[in-house]
Amino acid sequence: IFAKHAHTREGALQVELAQYQYRLPRLTRRWTHLSRQTVGGVGLRGPGETQLEVDRREIRQRIARLTHELERVRVHRSLYRTQRKRDGVPVVAIVGYTNAGKSTLLNALTSADVLAEDKLFATLDPTTRRVILPGGSEILLTDTVGFIQKLPTSLVAAFRATLEEIGDADLLLHVVDVTHPNAVQQAQTVDRVLGELGVRDRPTVVA
């Protein structure tokens, strides 16, 4: 699902990195039945063990390259956020369970044309729009990736750009779909993930 919905270069890098990070620790199990084989006597590695080492080395190298590329993107985004703080415009991050209606709300408030569909993780890349409030003041409203129950935090962390926007926000706008039969559990899941990300103490408005 993540791979299908990552439309930007940064999103594609994050998905690929998450995939490799998922595969690496599981390679050992995959090759266990071959790693004990030997060829020509004691002390020589079998074909299974050799292939395992090659696979692991290639994946580690790819992870290193992807991490380096994403770090460059992160530095660029950090400079952008620094400039944004200098401008003094408050940032509001829309958070919530996946498919709760975050992108729909962003479109309604900003007349944006962000993809909003009835499916899991339609939004992976953060989208920010300026909003003029009724009193005339200005804010930046950011749509973020949705959370889901039992989703490994390490996988969520792969989408660091989105998470950095949440961490940098002055206010969190927690969208809850009250028509969903598990609305309470979904809201609790979001609250728990925000706690794992260290932003539970951020001022929050529940919509």
XYZ file of N, CA, C and O in Angstrom:
828
model
N 0.836 -1.194 0.000
C 0.000 0.000 0.000
C 0.874 1.248 0.000
O 0.638 2.200 -0.741
N 1.903 1.266 0.846
C 2.797 2.423 0.897
C 3.460 2.660 -0.456
O 3.550 3.792 -0.935
N 3.940 1.581 -1.072
C 4.643 1.719 -2.346
C 3.731 2.304 -3.427
O 4.167 3.088 -4.269
N 2.468 1.940 -3.420
C 1.530 2.430 -4.426
C 1.230 3.919 -4.262
O 0.954 4.614 -5.235
N 1.279 4.408 -3.030
C 0.838 5.772 -2.756
C 1.968 6.781 -2.576
O 1.701 7.950 -2.289
N 3.212 6.341 -2.708
C 4.343 7.266 -2.593
C 4.590 7.904 -3.962
O 5.150 7.275 -4.854
N 4.178 9.146 -4.131
C 4.233 9.791 -5.438
C 5.462 10.681 -5.624
O 5.908 10.890 -6.745
N 6.004 11.220 -4.543
C 7.167 12.090 -4.670
C 8.447 11.274 -4.574
O 8.448 10.118 -4.150
N 9.553 11.887 -4.981
C 10.857 11.230 -4.898
C 11.172 10.875 -3.448
O 11.640 9.768 -3.155
N 10.878 11.783 -2.544
C 11.151 11.538 -1.130
C 10.309 10.371 -0.610
O 10.808 9.500 0.098
N 9.047 10.337 -1.001
C 8.182 9.257 -0.565
C 8.664 7.907 -1.074
O 8.660 6.910 -0.352
N 9.103 7.869 -2.338
C 9.604 6.629 -2.916
C 10.861 6.153 -2.187
O 11.038 4.951 -1.936
N 11.745 7.085 -1.843
C 12.957 6.734 -1.099
C 12.598 6.151 0.265
O 13.187 5.160 0.708
N 11.621 6.764 0.923
C 11.232 6.312 2.257
C 10.626 4.910 2.211
O 10.883 4.081 3.082
N 9.803 4.653 1.197
C 9.201 3.329 1.060
C 10.272 2.276 0.800
O 10.282 1.202 1.412
N 11.213 2.586 -0.105
C 12.264 1.631 -0.424
C 13.130 1.345 0.805
O 13.496 0.194 1.075
N 13.445 2.392 1.568
C 14.239 2.213 2.775
C 13.507 1.318 3.774
O 14.106 0.408 4.360
N 12.209 1.555 3.953
C 11.425 0.746 4.885
C 11.399 -0.720 4.448
O 11.465 -1.634 5.277
N 11.298 -0.953 3.142
C 11.271 -2.322 2.635
C 12.581 -3.054 2.924
O 12.587 -4.203 3.365
N 13.704 -2.375 2.681
C 14.998 -3.009 2.933
C 15.237 -3.221 4.420
O 15.810 -4.236 4.834
N 14.824 -2.258 5.241
C 14.997 -2.413 6.684
C 14.159 -3.569 7.208
O 14.534 -4.232 8.189
N 13.035 -3.825 6.551
C 12.184 -4.945 6.937
C 12.815 -6.283 6.530
O 12.769 -7.267 7.252
N 13.430 -6.300 5.364
C 13.979 -7.552 4.830
C 15.273 -7.994 5.519
O 15.509 -9.185 5.709
N 16.116 -7.039 5.858
C 17.461 -7.371 6.338
C 17.469 -8.366 7.499
O 18.143 -9.394 7.417
N 16.753 -8.114 8.609
C 16.829 -9.071 9.721
C 16.152 -10.408 9.431
O 16.328 -11.371 10.175
N 15.387 -10.476 8.346
C 14.672 -11.715 8.023
C 15.431 -12.598 7.043
O 15.014 -13.717 6.778
N 16.539 -12.119 6.520
C 17.312 -12.923 5.584
C 17.904 -14.154 6.259
O 17.992 -15.213 5.667
N 18.310 -14.024 7.513
C 18.928 -15.138 8.225
C 17.977 -16.317 8.300
O 18.346 -17.455 8.046
N 16.725 -16.038 8.638
C 15.737 -17.102 8.742
C 15.514 -17.750 7.382
O 15.328 -18.946 7.256
N 15.526 -16.929 6.360
C 15.256 -17.419 5.019
C 16.310 -18.433 4.572
O 16.012 -19.390 3.864
N 17.567 -18.198 4.995
C 18.665 -19.048 4.520
C 19.154 -20.033 5.575
O 20.167 -20.690 5.388
N 18.429 -20.171 6.665
C 18.907 -21.022 7.759
C 19.158 -22.456 7.306
O 20.146 -23.081 7.692
N 18.288 -22.980 6.457
C 18.412 -24.382 6.059
C 19.632 -24.621 5.176
O 20.060 -25.753 5.007
N 20.223 -23.550 4.627
C 21.399 -23.702 3.768
C 22.693 -23.326 4.482
O 23.762 -23.745 4.087
N 22.569 -22.507 5.520
C 23.773 -21.963 6.152
C 24.615 -23.043 6.825
O 25.787 -22.835 7.084
N 24.007 -24.196 7.131
C 24.770 -25.254 7.797
C 25.530 -26.138 6.804
O 26.323 -26.972 7.187
N 25.246 -25.977 5.503
C 25.893 -26.817 4.511
C 27.374 -26.454 4.363
O 27.758 -25.300 4.483
N 28.181 -27.438 4.110
C 29.599 -27.205 3.861
C 29.999 -27.893 2.575
O 29.386 -28.854 2.144
N 31.044 -27.379 1.972
C 31.547 -27.955 0.730
C 33.025 -28.254 0.922
O 33.825 -27.360 1.170
N 33.428 -29.504 0.835
C 34.835 -29.858 0.875
C 35.414 -30.035 2.252
O 36.618 -30.192 2.404
N 34.572 -29.980 3.300
C 35.117 -30.265 4.615
C 34.867 -29.159 5.619
O 34.257 -28.138 5.326
N 35.391 -29.346 6.809
C 35.194 -28.413 7.907
C 35.879 -27.079 7.623
O 36.993 -27.040 7.095
N 35.207 -25.985 7.999
C 35.822 -24.675 7.874
C 35.487 -23.938 6.595
O 35.822 -22.772 6.460
N 34.850 -24.607 5.647
C 34.482 -23.943 4.390
C 32.992 -23.622 4.403
O 32.181 -24.451 4.811
N 32.646 -22.441 3.958
C 31.245 -22.038 3.944
C 30.519 -22.690 2.785
O 31.072 -22.870 1.701
N 29.247 -22.989 3.016
C 28.412 -23.549 1.968
C 27.809 -22.451 1.117
O 27.919 -21.267 1.438
N 27.142 -22.836 0.022
C 26.547 -21.848 -0.885
C 25.472 -21.015 -0.216
O 25.312 -19.838 -0.526
N 24.739 -21.592 0.718
C 23.696 -20.834 1.398
C 24.257 -19.695 2.218
O 23.788 -18.577 2.168
N 25.300 -19.985 2.985
C 25.911 -18.963 3.827
C 26.555 -17.873 2.972
O 26.473 -16.695 3.275
N 27.186 -18.256 1.884
C 27.809 -17.285 0.992
C 26.762 -16.345 0.398
O 26.937 -15.129 0.370
N 25.664 -16.910 -0.069
C 24.601 -16.090 -0.651
C 24.006 -15.158 0.397
O 23.676 -14.007 0.108
N 23.858 -15.648 1.617
C 23.327 -14.825 2.699
C 24.219 -13.613 2.935
O 23.729 -12.485 3.066
N 25.518 -13.821 2.979
C 26.437 -12.708 3.220
C 26.385 -11.698 2.084
O 26.425 -10.487 2.310
N 26.306 -12.192 0.844
C 26.223 -11.290 -0.313
C 24.940 -10.467 -0.247
O 24.957 -9.238 -0.444
N 23.828 -11.141 0.033
C 22.545 -10.437 0.104
C 22.553 -9.374 1.193
O 22.098 -8.245 0.987
N 23.064 -9.739 2.351
C 23.069 -8.800 3.476
C 23.973 -7.605 3.188
O 23.638 -6.460 3.511
N 25.138 -7.849 2.552
C 26.039 -6.745 2.231
C 25.397 -5.789 1.231
O 25.472 -4.566 1.378
N 24.748 -6.343 0.208
C 24.114 -5.496 -0.806
C 22.977 -4.670 -0.213
O 22.811 -3.492 -0.541
N 22.201 -5.292 0.672
C 21.098 -4.564 1.292
C 21.623 -3.470 2.211
O 21.105 -2.352 2.235
N 22.681 -3.767 2.980
C 23.261 -2.737 3.852
C 23.784 -1.554 3.036
O 23.638 -0.393 3.431
N 24.415 -1.853 1.901
C 24.928 -0.779 1.047
C 23.782 0.065 0.501
O 23.883 1.300 0.436
N 22.703 -0.591 0.101
C 21.551 0.138 -0.424
C 20.898 0.983 0.664
O 20.497 2.119 0.429
N 20.798 0.441 1.867
C 20.241 1.186 2.988
C 21.082 2.428 3.263
O 20.560 3.514 3.521
N 22.406 2.280 3.197
C 23.304 3.411 3.441
C 23.095 4.506 2.390
O 23.058 5.699 2.723
N 22.949 4.099 1.112
C 22.740 5.087 0.053
C 21.400 5.801 0.212
O 21.312 7.033 0.063
N 20.367 5.035 0.525
C 19.041 5.629 0.705
C 19.022 6.580 1.899
O 18.438 7.663 1.840
N 19.686 6.166 2.977
C 19.752 7.013 4.173
C 20.462 8.318 3.860
O 20.054 9.396 4.316
N 21.542 8.244 3.064
C 22.284 9.450 2.689
C 21.422 10.386 1.849
O 21.392 11.604 2.081
N 20.695 9.830 0.887
C 19.829 10.655 0.043
C 18.729 11.307 0.861
O 18.410 12.494 0.675
N 18.136 10.544 1.775
C 17.063 11.099 2.607
C 17.598 12.153 3.568
O 16.894 13.104 3.908
N 18.843 11.997 4.002
C 19.450 12.991 4.891
C 19.591 14.326 4.172
O 19.363 15.393 4.763
N 19.942 14.281 2.890
C 20.035 15.516 2.110
C 18.675 16.185 2.016
O 18.554 17.415 2.128
N 17.640 15.382 1.811
C 16.282 15.923 1.755
C 15.899 16.516 3.105
O 15.281 17.570 3.186
N 16.280 15.812 4.185
C 15.948 16.278 5.525
C 16.592 17.628 5.820
O 15.971 18.519 6.408
N 17.850 17.796 5.414
C 18.547 19.063 5.635
C 17.837 20.198 4.890
O 17.633 21.288 5.436
N 17.438 19.929 3.653
C 16.726 20.934 2.867
C 15.410 21.313 3.541
O 15.059 22.492 3.643
N 14.683 20.307 4.020
C 13.398 20.570 4.667
C 13.601 21.307 5.984
O 12.793 22.151 6.369
N 14.711 20.983 6.673
C 15.003 21.664 7.934
C 15.258 23.147 7.704
O 14.814 24.000 8.486
N 15.973 23.476 6.627
C 16.213 24.881 6.299
C 14.911 25.589 6.000
O 14.704 26.746 6.380
N 14.002 24.891 5.333
C 12.697 25.468 5.012
C 11.910 25.751 6.287
O 11.289 26.804 6.437
N 11.951 24.797 7.247
C 11.216 24.993 8.491
C 11.820 26.129 9.308
O 11.115 26.876 9.974
N 13.154 26.263 9.265
C 13.806 27.358 9.976
C 13.336 28.707 9.436
O 13.039 29.642 10.201
N 13.263 28.820 8.112
C 12.768 30.053 7.505
C 11.320 30.298 7.882
O 10.891 31.434 8.129
N 10.561 29.218 7.955
C 9.147 29.332 8.305
C 8.986 29.880 9.723
O 8.106 30.701 9.998
N 9.840 29.433 10.635
C 9.784 29.928 12.008
C 10.144 31.401 12.069
O 9.571 32.169 12.849
N 11.106 31.807 11.235
C 11.484 33.216 11.208
C 10.327 34.093 10.756
O 10.174 35.228 11.198
N 9.514 33.531 9.870
C 8.347 34.283 9.397
C 7.275 34.401 10.466
O 6.371 35.238 10.357
N 7.357 33.547 11.493
C 6.426 33.639 12.606
C 5.026 33.136 12.320
O 4.077 33.503 13.029
N 4.850 32.294 11.303
C 3.525 31.774 10.978
C 3.316 30.459 11.724
O 4.080 29.516 11.542
N 2.277 30.359 12.570
C 2.028 29.123 13.319
C 1.739 27.947 12.383
O 1.148 28.114 11.315
N 2.175 26.759 12.813
C 1.973 25.545 12.018
C 0.987 24.628 12.737
O 1.139 24.346 13.927
N -0.018 24.185 12.001
C -1.011 23.253 12.529
C -0.909 21.960 11.731
O -1.035 21.971 10.505
N -0.668 20.832 12.402
C -0.548 19.533 11.736
C -1.833 18.742 11.944
O -2.303 18.576 13.069
N -2.404 18.256 10.833
C -3.592 17.412 10.914
C -3.135 15.980 11.131
O -2.403 15.417 10.316
N -3.561 15.376 12.238
C -3.195 14.003 12.552
C -4.460 13.176 12.722
O -5.553 13.712 12.882
N -4.297 11.858 12.695
C -5.453 11.001 12.888
C -5.220 9.611 12.352
O -4.186 9.318 11.745
N -6.184 8.759 12.574
C -6.127 7.391 12.072
C -6.203 7.420 10.552
O -6.752 8.361 9.963
N -5.630 6.425 9.908
C -5.696 6.399 8.452
C -7.143 6.346 7.972
O -7.988 5.681 8.569
N -7.424 7.082 6.924
C -8.756 7.117 6.313
C -9.811 7.778 7.205
O -11.000 7.506 7.071
N -9.373 8.661 8.114
C -10.329 9.343 8.991
C -10.895 10.607 8.356
O -11.894 11.145 8.834
N -10.259 11.097 7.286
C -10.757 12.287 6.617
C -9.842 13.493 6.711
O -10.279 14.630 6.518
N -8.555 13.265 6.975
C -7.614 14.374 7.146
C -7.439 15.181 5.866
O -7.472 16.416 5.888
N -7.236 14.488 4.741
C -7.042 15.192 3.473
C -8.316 15.900 3.035
O -8.275 16.991 2.455
N -9.459 15.290 3.311
C -10.744 15.927 2.995
C -10.880 17.229 3.757
O -11.349 18.247 3.215
N -10.481 17.225 5.030
C -10.552 18.440 5.845
C -9.600 19.503 5.303
O -9.967 20.688 5.215
N -8.371 19.091 4.932
C -7.416 20.046 4.366
C -7.993 20.702 3.106
O -7.919 21.915 2.939
N -8.586 19.898 2.242
C -9.179 20.431 1.008
C -10.311 21.405 1.319
O -10.458 22.442 0.669
N -11.112 21.071 2.328
C -12.252 21.921 2.670
C -11.810 23.266 3.243
O -12.416 24.310 2.972
N -10.737 23.252 4.019
C -10.272 24.479 4.676
C -9.412 25.359 3.778
O -9.319 26.568 3.998
N -8.769 24.752 2.777
C -7.793 25.507 1.984
C -8.089 25.535 0.502
O -7.352 26.163 -0.257
N -9.158 24.875 0.063
C -9.464 24.753 -1.368
C -8.320 24.087 -2.125
O -8.109 24.351 -3.312
N -7.578 23.235 -1.422
C -6.486 22.496 -2.054
C -7.065 21.361 -2.883
O -8.259 21.066 -2.826
N -6.220 20.730 -3.656
C -6.653 19.620 -4.503
C -5.841 18.375 -4.162
O -5.340 17.673 -5.035
N -5.732 18.107 -2.852
C -4.967 16.956 -2.391
C -5.796 15.689 -2.588
O -7.016 15.692 -2.402
N -5.138 14.596 -2.989
C -5.829 13.328 -3.165
C -6.533 12.939 -1.875
O -5.928 12.851 -0.814
N -7.841 12.711 -1.956
C -8.627 12.295 -0.798
C -9.523 11.147 -1.237
O -10.519 11.362 -1.921
N -9.153 9.940 -0.851
C -9.909 8.763 -1.260
C -10.231 7.885 -0.062
O -9.566 7.956 0.971
N -11.255 7.063 -0.227
C -11.690 6.167 0.828
C -10.839 4.907 0.811
O -11.283 3.836 0.385
N -9.575 5.035 1.253
C -8.680 3.890 1.306
C -7.549 4.180 2.274
O -7.289 5.336 2.632
N -6.854 3.115 2.690
C -5.778 3.254 3.662
C -4.574 3.971 3.074
O -4.170 3.711 1.949
N -4.006 4.876 3.851
C -2.754 5.539 3.513
C -2.764 6.184 2.126
O -1.824 6.037 1.356
N -3.841 6.907 1.803
C -3.884 7.649 0.543
C -2.862 8.780 0.578
O -2.380 9.238 -0.449
N -2.536 9.250 1.779
C -1.551 10.323 1.946
C -0.300 9.785 2.618
O -0.359 9.223 3.707
N 0.848 9.947 1.955
C 2.129 9.595 2.562
C 3.037 10.810 2.662
O 3.774 10.976 3.628
N 3.003 11.666 1.666
C 3.867 12.834 1.627
C 3.163 14.036 2.259
O 2.003 14.303 1.960
N 3.851 14.771 3.134
C 3.210 15.915 3.783
C 2.863 17.015 2.780
O 3.627 17.307 1.868
N 1.680 17.591 2.945
C 1.232 18.691 2.096
C 0.881 19.873 2.987
O 0.117 19.720 3.944
N 1.442 21.038 2.695
C 1.214 22.222 3.522
C 0.564 23.329 2.701
O 0.979 23.593 1.572
N -0.444 23.959 3.277
C -1.144 25.072 2.623
C -1.333 26.209 3.619
O -1.499 25.986 4.814
N -1.335 27.438 3.103
C -1.584 28.608 3.942
C -3.086 28.814 4.096
O -3.847 28.629 3.150
N -3.479 29.202 5.298
C -4.893 29.430 5.584
C -5.047 30.781 6.288
O -4.320 31.076 7.235
N -5.996 31.585 5.814
C -6.331 32.838 6.481
C -7.536 32.579 7.381
O -8.611 32.212 6.914
N -7.341 32.755 8.687
C -8.423 32.519 9.635
C -9.423 33.666 9.603
O -9.116 34.760 9.110
N -10.646 33.445 10.128
C -11.683 34.493 10.118
C -11.221 35.819 10.719
O -11.645 36.894 10.282
N -10.322 35.748 11.716
C -9.845 36.981 12.348
C -8.774 37.696 11.548
O -8.317 38.776 11.931
N -8.347 37.084 10.438
C -7.348 37.715 9.588
C -5.939 37.186 9.780
O -5.055 37.466 8.971
N -5.700 36.414 10.845
C -4.360 35.857 11.057
C -4.133 34.674 10.116
O -5.070 34.095 9.563
N -2.849 34.319 9.971
C -2.474 33.296 9.005
C -1.836 32.099 9.702
O -1.099 32.254 10.674
N -2.138 30.896 9.208
C -1.501 29.678 9.703
C -1.071 28.824 8.522
O -1.519 29.032 7.388
N -0.187 27.870 8.793
C 0.184 26.857 7.814
C -0.442 25.540 8.266
O -0.206 25.090 9.394
N -1.244 24.934 7.411
C -1.941 23.694 7.727
C -1.296 22.545 6.963
O -1.176 22.592 5.738
N -0.871 21.509 7.682
C -0.145 20.391 7.073
C -0.897 19.080 7.227
O -1.279 18.703 8.339
N -1.110 18.401 6.109
C -1.704 17.068 6.113
C -0.586 16.053 6.344
O 0.522 16.214 5.832
N -0.850 15.001 7.121
C 0.195 14.030 7.455
C -0.282 12.602 7.225
O -1.468 12.342 7.037
N 0.656 11.671 7.265
C 0.338 10.253 7.099
C -0.524 9.774 8.261
O -0.344 10.198 9.398
N -1.485 8.905 7.958
C -2.352 8.388 9.005
C -1.691 7.274 9.793
O -0.756 6.619 9.331
N -2.179 7.067 11.006
C -1.673 5.986 11.841
C -2.627 4.802 11.771
O -3.756 4.920 11.312
N -2.158 3.659 12.245
C -2.990 2.465 12.242
C -2.566 1.582 13.395
O -1.407 1.597 13.811
N -3.514 0.825 13.935
C -3.229 -0.042 15.068
C -2.223 -1.123 14.693
O -2.292 -1.695 13.606
N -1.270 -1.365 15.601
C -0.249 -2.410 15.460
C 0.735 -2.156 14.323
O 1.478 -3.053 13.944
N 0.735 -0.953 13.757
C 1.741 -0.632 12.752
C 3.061 -0.374 13.472
O 3.111 0.467 14.365
N 4.137 -1.098 13.112
C 5.416 -0.910 13.807
C 5.886 0.540 13.745
O 5.864 1.162 12.689
N 6.303 1.067 14.881
C 6.783 2.442 14.925
C 7.964 2.640 13.990
O 8.136 3.710 13.414
N 8.775 1.588 13.806
C 9.928 1.700 12.913
C 9.485 1.958 11.481
O 10.161 2.663 10.726
N 8.332 1.400 11.088
C 7.831 1.625 9.741
C 7.272 3.034 9.618
O 7.512 3.726 8.627
N 6.543 3.471 10.640
C 6.040 4.844 10.637
C 7.213 5.813 10.586
O 7.180 6.832 9.888
N 8.280 5.484 11.322
C 9.447 6.366 11.385
C 10.132 6.507 10.040
O 10.890 7.456 9.819
N 9.895 5.564 9.128
C 10.493 5.678 7.801
C 9.982 6.927 7.092
O 10.655 7.494 6.238
N 8.790 7.361 7.467
C 8.222 8.553 6.841
C 8.533 9.761 7.724
O 7.665 10.418 8.270
N 9.828 10.001 7.825
C 10.326 11.006 8.749
C 9.884 12.416 8.387
O 9.672 13.248 9.259
N 9.728 12.685 7.097
C 9.327 14.029 6.680
C 7.984 14.400 7.310
O 7.791 15.493 7.838
N 7.049 13.452 7.254
C 5.745 13.682 7.857
C 5.863 13.837 9.364
O 5.269 14.731 9.963
N 6.654 12.970 9.989
C 6.780 13.007 11.437
C 7.475 14.278 11.911
O 7.177 14.795 12.983
N 8.408 14.790 11.118
C 9.076 16.046 11.475
C 8.078 17.195 11.445
O 8.161 18.127 12.249
N 7.134 17.158 10.508
C 6.115 18.196 10.453
C 5.260 18.167 11.713
O 4.880 19.203 12.249
N 4.949 16.950 12.198
C 4.171 16.822 13.427
C 4.969 17.369 14.606
O 4.453 18.114 15.434
N 6.246 17.006 14.671
C 7.083 17.456 15.767
C 7.317 18.953 15.768
O 7.589 19.549 16.807
N 7.220 19.577 14.598
C 7.472 21.013 14.470
C 6.199 21.844 14.635
O 6.259 23.058 14.676
N 5.059 21.180 14.741
C 3.784 21.898 14.770
C 3.558 22.613 16.105
O 3.972 22.135 17.162
N 2.879 23.751 16.016
C 2.487 24.481 17.226
C 1.186 23.925 17.799
O 0.910 24.068 18.994
N 0.396 23.290 16.933
C -0.896 22.749 17.334
C -1.197 21.501 16.514
O -0.880 21.444 15.318
N -1.773 20.487 17.145
C -2.204 19.282 16.434
C -3.723 19.309 16.299
O -4.438 19.572 17.259
N -4.195 19.026 15.097
C -5.626 18.940 14.830
C -5.949 17.461 14.610
O -5.686 16.901 13.548
N -6.482 16.828 15.648
C -6.727 15.387 15.632
C -8.110 15.101 15.041
O -9.130 15.385 15.655
N -8.130 14.540 13.845
C -9.382 14.241 13.158
C -9.848 12.841 13.537
O -9.100 11.876 13.400
N -11.087 12.739 14.009
C -11.675 11.452 14.381
C -12.954 11.241 13.581
O -13.818 12.110 13.547
N -13.058 10.083 12.934
C -14.272 9.737 12.189
C -15.245 9.091 13.168
O -15.186 7.893 13.431
N -16.188 9.884 13.701
C -17.097 9.376 14.732
C -18.124 8.399 14.173
O -18.828 7.732 14.934
N -18.229 8.293 12.845
C -19.157 7.326 12.262
C -18.558 5.918 12.227
O -19.264 4.951 11.954
N -17.267 5.821 12.475
C -16.625 4.507 12.439
C -16.935 3.741 13.725
O -16.880 4.319 14.821
N -17.280 2.462 13.627
C -17.621 1.696 14.837
C -16.483 1.591 15.848
O -16.731 1.358 17.033
N -15.241 1.749 15.398
C -14.091 1.671 16.306
C -13.456 3.040 16.528
O -12.244 3.140 16.719
N -14.267 4.085 16.487
C -13.740 5.451 16.586
C -12.937 5.676 17.868
O -11.874 6.300 17.845
N -13.432 5.163 18.990
C -12.738 5.365 20.271
C -11.373 4.687 20.256
O -10.358 5.280 20.636
N -11.341 3.440 19.782
C -10.069 2.714 19.722
C -9.098 3.390 18.764
O -7.889 3.444 19.022
N -9.605 3.908 17.645
C -8.741 4.598 16.690
C -8.133 5.847 17.310
O -6.946 6.127 17.140
N -8.952 6.603 18.041
C -8.454 7.814 18.698
C -7.391 7.464 19.729
O -6.380 8.166 19.876
N -7.596 6.363 20.452
C -6.619 5.927 21.449
C -5.321 5.493 20.780
O -4.230 5.741 21.306
N -5.427 4.856 19.613
C -4.237 4.446 18.872
C -3.417 5.660 18.461
O -2.189 5.685 18.607
N -4.091 6.677 17.937
C -3.402 7.905 17.525
C -2.707 8.540 18.727
O -1.548 8.961 18.636
N -3.402 8.604 19.847
C -2.824 9.199 21.051
C -1.587 8.427 21.497
O -0.583 9.016 21.901
N -1.650 7.096 21.392
C -0.509 6.274 21.791
C 0.689 6.510 20.877
O 1.828 6.648 21.342
N 0.455 6.568 19.563
C 1.549 6.796 18.617
C 2.154 8.183 18.818
O 3.374 8.358 18.764
N 1.315 9.179 19.078
C 1.828 10.528 19.351
C 2.717 10.510 20.582
O 3.731 11.218 20.634
N 2.349 9.683 21.565
C 3.182 9.549 22.755
C 4.521 8.921 22.426
O 5.565 9.347 22.927
N 4.511 7.898 21.544
C 5.758 7.250 21.136
C 6.653 8.209 20.369
O 7.876 8.082 20.396
N 6.031 9.178 19.686
C 6.796 10.159 18.925
C 7.230 11.341 19.785
O 7.941 12.230 19.318
N 6.788 11.351 21.032
C 7.193 12.408 21.956
C 6.480 13.731 21.773
O 7.018 14.781 22.148
N 5.261 13.714 21.224
C 4.542 14.981 20.994
C 3.161 14.980 21.644
O 2.309 15.794 21.306
N 2.942 14.097 22.589
C 1.629 14.019 23.216
C 1.287 15.289 24.001
O 0.124 15.623 24.197
N 2.325 16.008 24.457
C 2.090 17.213 25.230
C 1.784 18.427 24.370
O 1.526 19.513 24.875
N 1.792 18.252 23.052
C 1.518 19.369 22.136
C 0.052 19.770 22.226
O -0.829 18.912 22.332
N -0.272 21.084 22.231
C -1.680 21.505 22.246
C -2.446 20.818 21.125
O -1.974 20.759 19.989
N -3.622 20.273 21.453
C -4.364 19.466 20.490
C -5.850 19.841 20.488
O -6.451 20.043 21.549
N -6.412 19.933 19.287
C -7.836 20.144 19.122
C -8.388 18.899 18.430
O -7.864 18.474 17.386
N -9.420 18.303 19.004
C -10.049 17.123 18.405
C -11.224 17.565 17.543
O -12.121 18.258 18.011
N -11.174 17.182 16.259
C -12.261 17.518 15.345
C -13.025 16.233 15.039
O -12.503 15.335 14.397
